XYZ file of C-alpha atoms in Angstrom:
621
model
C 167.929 12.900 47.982
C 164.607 10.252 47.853
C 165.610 8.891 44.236
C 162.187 10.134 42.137
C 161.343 6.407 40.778
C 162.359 4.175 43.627
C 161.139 0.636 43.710
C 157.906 0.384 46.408
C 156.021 -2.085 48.638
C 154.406 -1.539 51.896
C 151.965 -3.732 53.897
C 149.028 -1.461 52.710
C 145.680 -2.921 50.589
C 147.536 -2.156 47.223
C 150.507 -4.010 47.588
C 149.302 -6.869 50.019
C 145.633 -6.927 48.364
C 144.250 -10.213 50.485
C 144.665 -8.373 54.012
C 145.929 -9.999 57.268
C 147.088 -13.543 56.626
C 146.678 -16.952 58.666
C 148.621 -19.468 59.153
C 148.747 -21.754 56.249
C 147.826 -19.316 53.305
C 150.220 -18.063 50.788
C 149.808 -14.316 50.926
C 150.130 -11.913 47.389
C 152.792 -9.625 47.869
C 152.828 -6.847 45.213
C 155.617 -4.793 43.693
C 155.810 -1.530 41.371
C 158.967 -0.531 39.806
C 159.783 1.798 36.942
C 158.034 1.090 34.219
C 160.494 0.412 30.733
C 163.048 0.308 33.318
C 165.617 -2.101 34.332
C 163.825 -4.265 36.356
C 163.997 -7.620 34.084
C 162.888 -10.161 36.778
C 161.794 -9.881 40.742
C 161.758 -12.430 43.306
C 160.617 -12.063 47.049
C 162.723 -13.254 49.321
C 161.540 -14.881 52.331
C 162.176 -17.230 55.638
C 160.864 -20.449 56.483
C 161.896 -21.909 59.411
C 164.930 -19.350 59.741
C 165.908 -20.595 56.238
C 165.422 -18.464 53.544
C 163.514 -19.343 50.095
C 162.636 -17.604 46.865
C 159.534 -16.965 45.397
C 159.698 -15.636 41.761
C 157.172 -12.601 41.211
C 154.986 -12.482 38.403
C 154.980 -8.914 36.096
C 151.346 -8.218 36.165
C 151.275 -5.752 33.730
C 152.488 -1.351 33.503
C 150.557 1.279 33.932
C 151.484 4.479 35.127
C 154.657 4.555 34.042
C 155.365 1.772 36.372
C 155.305 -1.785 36.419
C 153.398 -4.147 38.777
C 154.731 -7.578 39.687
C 153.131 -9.775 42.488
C 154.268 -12.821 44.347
C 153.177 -15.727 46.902
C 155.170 -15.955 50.549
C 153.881 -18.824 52.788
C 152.719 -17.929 55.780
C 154.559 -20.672 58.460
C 155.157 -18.264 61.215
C 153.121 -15.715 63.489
C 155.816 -13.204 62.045
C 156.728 -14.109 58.605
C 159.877 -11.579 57.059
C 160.764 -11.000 53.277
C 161.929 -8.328 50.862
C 162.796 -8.163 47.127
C 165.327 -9.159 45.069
C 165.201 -7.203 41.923
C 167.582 -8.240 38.645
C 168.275 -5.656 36.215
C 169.570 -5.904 32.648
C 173.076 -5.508 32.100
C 172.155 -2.674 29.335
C 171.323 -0.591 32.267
C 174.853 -0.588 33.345
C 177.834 1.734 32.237
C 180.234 -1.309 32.022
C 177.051 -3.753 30.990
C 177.699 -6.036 34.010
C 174.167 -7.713 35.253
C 173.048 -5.430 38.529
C 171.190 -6.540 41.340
C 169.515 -4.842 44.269
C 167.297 -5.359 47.239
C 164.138 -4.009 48.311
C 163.764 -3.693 52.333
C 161.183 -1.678 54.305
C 163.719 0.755 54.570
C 164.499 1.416 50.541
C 165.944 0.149 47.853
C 170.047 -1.023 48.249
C 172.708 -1.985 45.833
C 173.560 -4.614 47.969
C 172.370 -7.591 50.386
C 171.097 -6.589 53.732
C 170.212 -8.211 57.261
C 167.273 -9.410 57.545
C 166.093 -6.388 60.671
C 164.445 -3.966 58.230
C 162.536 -6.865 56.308
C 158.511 -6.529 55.361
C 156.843 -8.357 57.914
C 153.464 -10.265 57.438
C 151.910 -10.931 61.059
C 148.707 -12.935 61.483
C 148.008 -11.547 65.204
C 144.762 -9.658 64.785
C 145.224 -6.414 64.368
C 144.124 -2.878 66.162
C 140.573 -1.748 66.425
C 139.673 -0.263 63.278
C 137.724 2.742 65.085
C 141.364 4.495 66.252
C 142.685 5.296 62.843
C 140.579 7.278 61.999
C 140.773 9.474 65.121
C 142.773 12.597 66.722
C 144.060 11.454 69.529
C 143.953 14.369 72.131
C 146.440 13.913 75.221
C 145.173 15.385 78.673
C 147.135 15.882 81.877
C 144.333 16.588 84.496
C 145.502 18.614 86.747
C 145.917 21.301 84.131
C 143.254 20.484 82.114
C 139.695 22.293 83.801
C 138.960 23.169 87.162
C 134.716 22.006 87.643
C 133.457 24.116 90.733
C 133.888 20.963 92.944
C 137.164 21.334 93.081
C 137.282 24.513 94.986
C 135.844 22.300 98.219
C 138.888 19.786 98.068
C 142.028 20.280 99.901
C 145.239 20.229 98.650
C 146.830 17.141 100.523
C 150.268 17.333 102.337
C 152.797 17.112 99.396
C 150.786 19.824 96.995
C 151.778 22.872 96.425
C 148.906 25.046 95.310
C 148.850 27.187 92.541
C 146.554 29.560 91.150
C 144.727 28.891 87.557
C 147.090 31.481 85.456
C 149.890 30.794 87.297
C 152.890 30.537 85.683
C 153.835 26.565 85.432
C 157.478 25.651 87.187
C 160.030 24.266 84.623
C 162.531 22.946 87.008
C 163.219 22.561 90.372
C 161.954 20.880 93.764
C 158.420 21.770 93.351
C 157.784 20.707 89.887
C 156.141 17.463 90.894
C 154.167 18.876 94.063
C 152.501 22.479 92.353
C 149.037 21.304 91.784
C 146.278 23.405 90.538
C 143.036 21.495 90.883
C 141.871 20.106 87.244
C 139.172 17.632 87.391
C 137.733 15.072 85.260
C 134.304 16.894 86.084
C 135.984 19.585 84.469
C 137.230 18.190 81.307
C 133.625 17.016 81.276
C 132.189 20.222 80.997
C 134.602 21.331 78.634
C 133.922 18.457 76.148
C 132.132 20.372 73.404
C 135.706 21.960 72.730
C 137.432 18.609 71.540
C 134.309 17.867 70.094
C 135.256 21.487 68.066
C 138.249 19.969 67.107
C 137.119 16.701 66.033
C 138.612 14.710 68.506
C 137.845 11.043 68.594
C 140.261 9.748 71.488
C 140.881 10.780 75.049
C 144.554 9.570 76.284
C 144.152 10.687 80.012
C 147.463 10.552 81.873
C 147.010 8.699 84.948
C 144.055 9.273 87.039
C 145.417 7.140 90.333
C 145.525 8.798 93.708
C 149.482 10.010 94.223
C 151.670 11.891 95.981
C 152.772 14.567 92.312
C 149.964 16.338 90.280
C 151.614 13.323 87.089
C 150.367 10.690 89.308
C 153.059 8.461 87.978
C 153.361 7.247 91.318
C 150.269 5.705 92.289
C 149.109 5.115 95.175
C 146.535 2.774 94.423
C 145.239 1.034 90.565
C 142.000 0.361 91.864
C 140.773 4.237 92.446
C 140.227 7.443 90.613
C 141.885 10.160 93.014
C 139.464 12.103 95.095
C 141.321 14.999 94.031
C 140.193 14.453 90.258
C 136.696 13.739 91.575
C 136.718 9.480 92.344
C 135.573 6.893 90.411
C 131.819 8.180 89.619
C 133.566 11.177 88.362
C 135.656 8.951 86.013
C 132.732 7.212 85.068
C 130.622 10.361 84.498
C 133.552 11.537 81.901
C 133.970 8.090 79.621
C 130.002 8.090 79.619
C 129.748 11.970 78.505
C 132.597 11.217 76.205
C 130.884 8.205 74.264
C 127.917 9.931 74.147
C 129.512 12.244 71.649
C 131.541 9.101 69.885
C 134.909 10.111 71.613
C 136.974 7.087 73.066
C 138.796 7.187 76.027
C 142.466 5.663 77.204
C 143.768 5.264 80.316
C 147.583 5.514 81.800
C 149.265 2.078 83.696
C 152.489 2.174 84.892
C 153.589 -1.651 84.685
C 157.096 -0.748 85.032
C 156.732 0.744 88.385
C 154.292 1.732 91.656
C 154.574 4.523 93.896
C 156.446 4.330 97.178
C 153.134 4.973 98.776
C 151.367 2.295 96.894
C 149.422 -0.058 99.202
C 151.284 -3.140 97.742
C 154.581 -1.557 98.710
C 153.765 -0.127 101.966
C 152.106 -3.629 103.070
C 155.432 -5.150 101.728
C 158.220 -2.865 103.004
C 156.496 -3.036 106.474
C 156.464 -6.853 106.751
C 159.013 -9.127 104.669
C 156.833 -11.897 105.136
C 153.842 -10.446 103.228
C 153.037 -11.416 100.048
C 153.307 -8.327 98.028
C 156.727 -8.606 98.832
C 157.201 -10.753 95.943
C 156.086 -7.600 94.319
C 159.179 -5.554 93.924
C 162.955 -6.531 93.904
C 164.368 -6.319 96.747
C 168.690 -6.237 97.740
C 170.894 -7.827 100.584
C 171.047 -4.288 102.227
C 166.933 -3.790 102.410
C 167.099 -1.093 99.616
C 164.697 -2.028 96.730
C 165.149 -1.495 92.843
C 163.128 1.626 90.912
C 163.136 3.224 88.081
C 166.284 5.471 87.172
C 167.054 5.038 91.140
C 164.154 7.268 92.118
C 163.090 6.114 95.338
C 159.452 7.246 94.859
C 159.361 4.433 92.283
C 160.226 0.756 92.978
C 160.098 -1.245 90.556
C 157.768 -4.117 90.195
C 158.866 -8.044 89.550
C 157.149 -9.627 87.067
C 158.514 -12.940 88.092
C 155.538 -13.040 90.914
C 152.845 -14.803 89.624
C 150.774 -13.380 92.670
C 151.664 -9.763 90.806
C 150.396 -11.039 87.493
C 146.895 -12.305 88.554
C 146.691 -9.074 90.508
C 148.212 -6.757 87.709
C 147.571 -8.138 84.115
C 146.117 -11.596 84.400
C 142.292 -12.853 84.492
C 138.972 -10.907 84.398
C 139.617 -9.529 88.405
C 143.016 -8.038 87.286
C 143.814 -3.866 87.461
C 144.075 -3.835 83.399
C 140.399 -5.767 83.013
C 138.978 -3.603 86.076
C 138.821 -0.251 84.516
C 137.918 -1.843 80.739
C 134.709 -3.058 82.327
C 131.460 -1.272 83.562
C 130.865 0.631 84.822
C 134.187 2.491 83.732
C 134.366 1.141 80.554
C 137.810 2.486 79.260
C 138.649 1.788 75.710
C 142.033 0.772 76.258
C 145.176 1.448 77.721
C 148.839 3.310 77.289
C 151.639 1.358 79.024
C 154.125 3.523 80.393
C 157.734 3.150 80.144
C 157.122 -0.212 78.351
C 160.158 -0.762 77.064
C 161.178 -1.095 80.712
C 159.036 -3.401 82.017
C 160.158 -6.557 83.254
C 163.649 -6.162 82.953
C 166.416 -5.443 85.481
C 169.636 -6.515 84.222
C 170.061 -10.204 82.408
C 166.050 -10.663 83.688
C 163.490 -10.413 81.146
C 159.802 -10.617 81.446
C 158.856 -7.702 78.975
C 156.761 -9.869 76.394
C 155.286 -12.339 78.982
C 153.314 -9.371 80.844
C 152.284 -7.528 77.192
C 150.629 -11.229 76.215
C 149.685 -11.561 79.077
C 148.194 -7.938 79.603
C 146.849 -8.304 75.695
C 145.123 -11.712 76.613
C 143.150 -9.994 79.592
C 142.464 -6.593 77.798
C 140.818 -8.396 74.582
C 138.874 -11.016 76.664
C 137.025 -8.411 78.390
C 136.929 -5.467 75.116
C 137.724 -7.011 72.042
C 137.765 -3.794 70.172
C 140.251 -2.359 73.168
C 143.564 -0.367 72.142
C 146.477 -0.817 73.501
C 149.278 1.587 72.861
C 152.447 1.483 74.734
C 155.293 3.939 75.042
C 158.997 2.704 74.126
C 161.759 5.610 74.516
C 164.889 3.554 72.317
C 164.171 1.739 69.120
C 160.715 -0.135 69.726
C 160.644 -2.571 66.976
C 161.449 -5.570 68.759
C 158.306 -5.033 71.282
C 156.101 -4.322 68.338
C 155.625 -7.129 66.180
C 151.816 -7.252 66.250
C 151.394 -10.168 68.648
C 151.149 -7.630 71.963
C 150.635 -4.142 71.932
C 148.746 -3.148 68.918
C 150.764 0.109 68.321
C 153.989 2.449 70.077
C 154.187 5.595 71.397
C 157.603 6.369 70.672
C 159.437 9.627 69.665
C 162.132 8.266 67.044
C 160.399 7.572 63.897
C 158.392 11.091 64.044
C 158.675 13.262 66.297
C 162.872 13.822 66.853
C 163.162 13.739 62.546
C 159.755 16.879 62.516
C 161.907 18.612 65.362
C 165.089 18.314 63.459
C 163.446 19.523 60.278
C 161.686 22.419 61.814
C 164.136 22.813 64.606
C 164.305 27.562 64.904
C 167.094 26.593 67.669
C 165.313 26.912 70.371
C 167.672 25.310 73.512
C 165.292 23.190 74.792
C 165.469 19.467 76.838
C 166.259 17.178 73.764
C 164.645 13.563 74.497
C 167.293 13.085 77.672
C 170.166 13.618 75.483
C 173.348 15.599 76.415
C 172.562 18.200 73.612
C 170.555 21.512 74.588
C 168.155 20.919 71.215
C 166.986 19.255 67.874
C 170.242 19.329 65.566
C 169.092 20.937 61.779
C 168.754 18.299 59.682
C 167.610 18.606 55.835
C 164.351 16.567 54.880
C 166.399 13.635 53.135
C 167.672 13.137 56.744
C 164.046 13.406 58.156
C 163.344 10.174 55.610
C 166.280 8.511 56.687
C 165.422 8.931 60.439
C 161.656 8.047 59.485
C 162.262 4.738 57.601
C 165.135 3.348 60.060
C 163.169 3.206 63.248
C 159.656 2.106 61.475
C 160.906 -0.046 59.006
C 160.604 -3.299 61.020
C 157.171 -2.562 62.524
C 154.737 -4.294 60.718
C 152.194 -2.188 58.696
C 149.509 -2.754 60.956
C 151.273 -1.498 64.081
C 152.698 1.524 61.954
C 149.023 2.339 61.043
C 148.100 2.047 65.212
C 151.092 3.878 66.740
C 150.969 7.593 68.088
C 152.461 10.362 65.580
C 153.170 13.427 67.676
C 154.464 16.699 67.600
C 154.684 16.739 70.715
C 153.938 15.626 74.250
C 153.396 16.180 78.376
C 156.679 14.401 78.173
C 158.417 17.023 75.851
C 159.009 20.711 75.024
C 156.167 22.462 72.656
C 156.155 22.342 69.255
C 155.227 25.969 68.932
C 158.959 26.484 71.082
C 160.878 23.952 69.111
C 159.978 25.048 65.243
C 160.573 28.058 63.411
C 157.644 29.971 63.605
C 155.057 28.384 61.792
C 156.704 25.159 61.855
C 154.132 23.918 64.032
C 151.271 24.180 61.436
C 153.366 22.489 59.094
C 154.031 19.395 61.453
C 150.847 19.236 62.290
C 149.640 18.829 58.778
C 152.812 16.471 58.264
C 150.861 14.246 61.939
C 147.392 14.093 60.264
C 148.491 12.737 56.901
C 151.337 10.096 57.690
C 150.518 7.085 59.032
C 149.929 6.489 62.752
C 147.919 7.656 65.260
C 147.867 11.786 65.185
C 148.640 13.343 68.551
C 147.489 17.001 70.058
C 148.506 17.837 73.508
C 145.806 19.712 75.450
C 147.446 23.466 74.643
C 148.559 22.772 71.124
C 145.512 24.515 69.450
C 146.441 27.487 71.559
C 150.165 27.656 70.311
C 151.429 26.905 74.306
C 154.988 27.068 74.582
C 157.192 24.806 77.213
C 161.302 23.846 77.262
C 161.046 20.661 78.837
C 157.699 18.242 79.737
C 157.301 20.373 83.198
C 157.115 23.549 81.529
C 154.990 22.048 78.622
C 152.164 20.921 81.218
C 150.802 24.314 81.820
C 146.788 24.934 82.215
C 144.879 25.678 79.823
C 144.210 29.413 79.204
C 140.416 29.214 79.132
C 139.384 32.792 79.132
C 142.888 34.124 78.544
C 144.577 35.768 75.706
C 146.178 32.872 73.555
C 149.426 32.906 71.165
C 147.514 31.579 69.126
C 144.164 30.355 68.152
C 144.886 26.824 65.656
C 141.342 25.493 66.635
C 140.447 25.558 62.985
C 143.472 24.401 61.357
C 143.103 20.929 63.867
C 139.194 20.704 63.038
C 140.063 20.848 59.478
C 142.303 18.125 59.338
C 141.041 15.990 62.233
C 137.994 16.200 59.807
C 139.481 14.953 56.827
C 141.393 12.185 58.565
C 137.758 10.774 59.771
C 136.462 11.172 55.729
C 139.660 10.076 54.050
C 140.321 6.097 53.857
C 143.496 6.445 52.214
C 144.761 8.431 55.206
C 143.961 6.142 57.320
C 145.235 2.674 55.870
C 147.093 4.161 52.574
C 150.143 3.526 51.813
C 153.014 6.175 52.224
C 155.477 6.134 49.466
C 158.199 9.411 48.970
C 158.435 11.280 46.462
C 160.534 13.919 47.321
C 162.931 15.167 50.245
C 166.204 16.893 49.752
C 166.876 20.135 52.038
C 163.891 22.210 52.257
C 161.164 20.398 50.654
C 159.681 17.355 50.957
C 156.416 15.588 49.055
C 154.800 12.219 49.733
C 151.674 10.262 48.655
C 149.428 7.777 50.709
C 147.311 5.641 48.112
C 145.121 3.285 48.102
C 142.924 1.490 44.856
C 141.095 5.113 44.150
C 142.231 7.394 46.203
C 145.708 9.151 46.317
C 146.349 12.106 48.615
C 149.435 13.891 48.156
C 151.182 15.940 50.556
C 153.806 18.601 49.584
C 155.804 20.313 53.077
C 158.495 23.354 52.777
C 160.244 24.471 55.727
C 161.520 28.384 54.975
C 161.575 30.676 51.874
C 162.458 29.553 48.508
C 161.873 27.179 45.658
C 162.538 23.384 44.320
C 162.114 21.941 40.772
C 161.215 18.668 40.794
C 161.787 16.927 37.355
C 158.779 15.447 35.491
C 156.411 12.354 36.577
C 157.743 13.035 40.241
C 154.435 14.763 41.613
C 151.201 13.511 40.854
C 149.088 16.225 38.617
C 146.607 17.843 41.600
C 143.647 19.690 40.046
C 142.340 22.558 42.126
C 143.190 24.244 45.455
C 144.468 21.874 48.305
C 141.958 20.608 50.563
C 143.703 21.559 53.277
C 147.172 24.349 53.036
C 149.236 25.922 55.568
C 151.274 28.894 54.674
C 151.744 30.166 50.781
C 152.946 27.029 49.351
C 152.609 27.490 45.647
C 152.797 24.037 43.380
C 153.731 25.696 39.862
C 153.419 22.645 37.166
C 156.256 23.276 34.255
C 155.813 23.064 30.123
C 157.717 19.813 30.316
C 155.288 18.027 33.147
C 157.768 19.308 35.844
C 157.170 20.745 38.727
C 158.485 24.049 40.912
C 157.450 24.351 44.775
C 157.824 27.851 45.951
C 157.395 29.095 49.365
C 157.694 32.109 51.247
C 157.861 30.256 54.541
C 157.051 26.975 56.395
C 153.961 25.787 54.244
C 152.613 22.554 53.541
C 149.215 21.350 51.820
C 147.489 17.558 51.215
C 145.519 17.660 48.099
C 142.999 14.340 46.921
C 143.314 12.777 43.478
C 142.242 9.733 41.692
C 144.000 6.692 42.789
C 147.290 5.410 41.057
C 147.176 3.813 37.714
C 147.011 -0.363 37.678
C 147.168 -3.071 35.171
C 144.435 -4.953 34.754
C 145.746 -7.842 36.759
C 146.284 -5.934 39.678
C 142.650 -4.606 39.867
């Protein structure tokens, strides 16, 4: 169980009020603990030049039933770590001895801890303030819209053709080849339904020329496929697309080419060329690739050729598309946590500065997301990409939560679905693999329920689980994620069988186009869901209740996944006035004689309701 009155920081405006830092400034940390409690004295711990130091924190004041302190951490570092010590008085223990504990980004211990899980202040800049805000709304092309054009093109020699409402292949030979003729002309003309949903960003998968309808195997990075309608088609989309204020992001494989590439054919035809310094290449003439798929070799970073080609200058692939007359607005790396290494060789963070550098010289305001499959936090310390797509701190704990047992492909791991867990364990899973991310990069990476890269939602959770994590998506902080389909309830066991078209004109499981308008639309009016701080109130077994607050502005968010009921003991919930602003299900919030509180559900229900912001001191105002 998330103890009720747990000691809280974040890196959000009310507990780090001065913003980013720079080098040189002292930066006010602020702490609340239980007010009247045992909290006696606070100090934030810190290091300076690996060493650590002590800063004692000032008590500001109570209010709220909680008590504010605030201290000063020099910033020496691009990355500067610290967390609390907290003293308590010996009254406060059984046997009267004095008690100490420590206050990480992952909770509050009885004990010292390594430094990994530490606060981090980071005085890269940060991401562009227009994403978080914005539904981010994932497209796969070729099963996005068909525009009539695409009736005149030819499937090329690999495709397999498929009709519209054909049913998608989940496994098997043909996965990669059955093609059925989306466009980007055709997502064009079908723009005033994300615009319907309140969509603000575009991730398209890629839109290379390739040999597989994922086109993870480009061909070429300097053209749109013909198939998807070429580059004026591409720049006919981003133009129709910004007309309407909706950004667009594009895919980059940096990890890998296609066999077909141009670089790799020119190379693999003539080891004297100079893209052979391209790829890695062994004694026996066989080349490296990803997961030993020979469609896929994989590209050495250690060519500096590659890197003023790839990432590097204003005539690089990553400036090319970011410039007119495409004008992307940024970029998802794929397989990032792959790139540049092979082995004991690592060039991972020299092609994301690198990459970064270029990206922000031409578009400042770019974003640049990048996907990490393991724990991410070491690539994500502000300084490169400005946020992760990665499926450990979200996605795997919603699953396990909402899990109705469906067997479905389980991230690539040996088990044939999500494992139950109860919502304490959701925290648990939550806080361990964000807790070292800065709070900048947890405000700019994706939160998804899903993916092209995973089963469905609406397959993996007990019916009406889906509504529930997609309220959970729009409220936490991140980067909220809807795969084309999900506002249609489209079911799918494994990424193949999730990329099906879209059933325009077809009987749907179900019609959600409302319930992601509503809260798409709230996320674009609500500051505090977009840069609020998330503290937990509440999660043991079935229920689970958070706030995100900000100076004037708390929004609380209350999630039950079946039938039944929780009492939650006095001061725990904040006192909402009214019906929710948004509610899923029959969640009922029943408020006791004795300032208590009982959830009751009948089913998977959630709600977010808007109150006045949380109680200061005056020296904290």
């Amino acid at each position: 169980m998330i103890p009720a009155f747990e000691a809280h920081h974040d890196g959000s405006p009310l507990y780090v009020p001065d913003g980013r830092p720079s080098l040189g400034d002292e930066a006010r940390v602020r702490l609340r603990t239980p007010a009247g409690g045992a909290v006696v004295r606070a100090w934030a711990r810190y290091l300076e030049d690996a060493e650590p130091r002590y800063a004692p924190a000032e008590r500001l004041g109570a209010a709220g039933g909680w008590d504010w302190w605030e201290a000063r951490v020099p910033v020496r570092a691009g990355v500067t770590t610290y967390r609390f010590l907290l003293e308590a008085t010996p009254e406060a223990a059984d046997d009267g001895a004095r008690r100490l504990s420590w206050l990480n980004s992952a909770g509050q211990w009885d004990h010292d801890v390594p430094d990994a899980q530490d606060f981090r202040l980071t005085v890269a800049s940060g991401g562009p303030s227009w994403a978080t805000g914005a539904a981010m709304y994932q497209v796969f092309p070729d099963r996005f819209a068909r525009s009539a054009a695409a009736d005149g093109r030819p499937a090329p020699e690999w495709a397999v053709r498929a009709a519209w409402r054909e049913p998608v292949l989940a496994t098997g030979p043909d996965v990669s080849r059955q093609l059925y003729g989306g466009d980007l002309d055709g997502l064009r003309e079908k723009l005033d339904h994300l615009v319907e949903l309140g969509v603000g960003i575009v991730y398209l998968t890629p839109f290379f020329p390739a040999t597989s309808n994922h086109r993870y195997d480009a061909e070429s990075f300097r053209r749109v496929d013909p198939l998807l309608g070429g580059d004026e088609a591409l720049v006919r989309l981003v133009e129709a697309c910004h007309a309407r204020g909706i950004r667009v992001i594009g895919d980059l494989t940096t990890n890998h080419s296609g066999e077909a590439h141009e670089w790799f054919r020119t190379a693999f035809a003539d080891p004297d060329a100079a893209e052979r310094s391209y790829y890695y290449w062994r004694e026996d003439g066989g080349y490296e690739s990803w997961w030993g798929v020979p469609s896929l070799p994989k590209l050495d970073w250690a060519s500096e050729r590659l890197r003023r080609e790839f990432v590097d200058g204003p005539d690089s692939v990553v400036a090319h598309w970011l410039k007119p007359p495409f004008n992307l607005d940024g970029w998802r790396i794929d397989v990032c946590n792959m790139t540049g290494r092979l082995g004991d060789v690592d060039w991972n963070r020299d092609v994301a500065a690198l990459l970064r550098r270029t990206a922000l010289a031409v578009r400042p305001d770019a974003l640049l997301i990048a996907e990490s499959t393991a724990d991410a936090t070491r690539d994500f310390q502000g300084d490169t990409y400005h946020g992760s797509m990665s499926y450990l701190g979200f996605t795997r704990p919603v699953w396990g939560w909402l899990t109705g047992g469906a067997r479905v492909n389980y991230f690539g791991t040996p088990l044939d679905g999500p494992p139950r867990i109860p919502a304490e364990q959701f925290v648990a899973e939550h806080r361990a693999f964000s807790a070292a991310y800065p709070w900048d990069v947890r405000l700019h990476s994706l939160t998804a329920i899903d993916t092209h890269d995973t089963a469905r939602a609406a397959t993996v959770m007990v019916p009406g689980g889906q509504d529930v994590a997609a309220l959970l998506a729009f409220t936490f902080t991140g980067l909220p994620v809807v795969f084309a389909g999900d506002e249609f309830g489209l079911e799918g066991t494994n990424g193949e069988h999730s990329r099906a078209p879209m059933p325009w004109g077809s009987v749907v499981p179900r019609d959600l186009r409302g319930l992601y308008g509503r809260l798409a639309s709230v996320r674009a009016r609500e500051a505090v869901l977009r840069e609020g701080s998330l503290r937990w109130l509440w999660a043991e077994g079935e229920a689970l209740a958070f706030v995100r607050e900000l100076p004037g502005r708390t929004a609380l968010v209350v999630a039950a996944r079946g039938a039944g009921s929780v009492s939650l003991p006095a001061g725990v919930l904040p006192v909402p006035e009214g019906v929710p602003e948004v509610a899923v299900g029959g969640l009922r919030l029943e408020l006791a004689d004795d300032g208590g509180a009982r959830l009751a559900s009948d089913g998977p229900a959630a709600a977010v309701w808007f109150l006045g912001g949380p109680a200061l001191p005056p020296a904290a105002r």
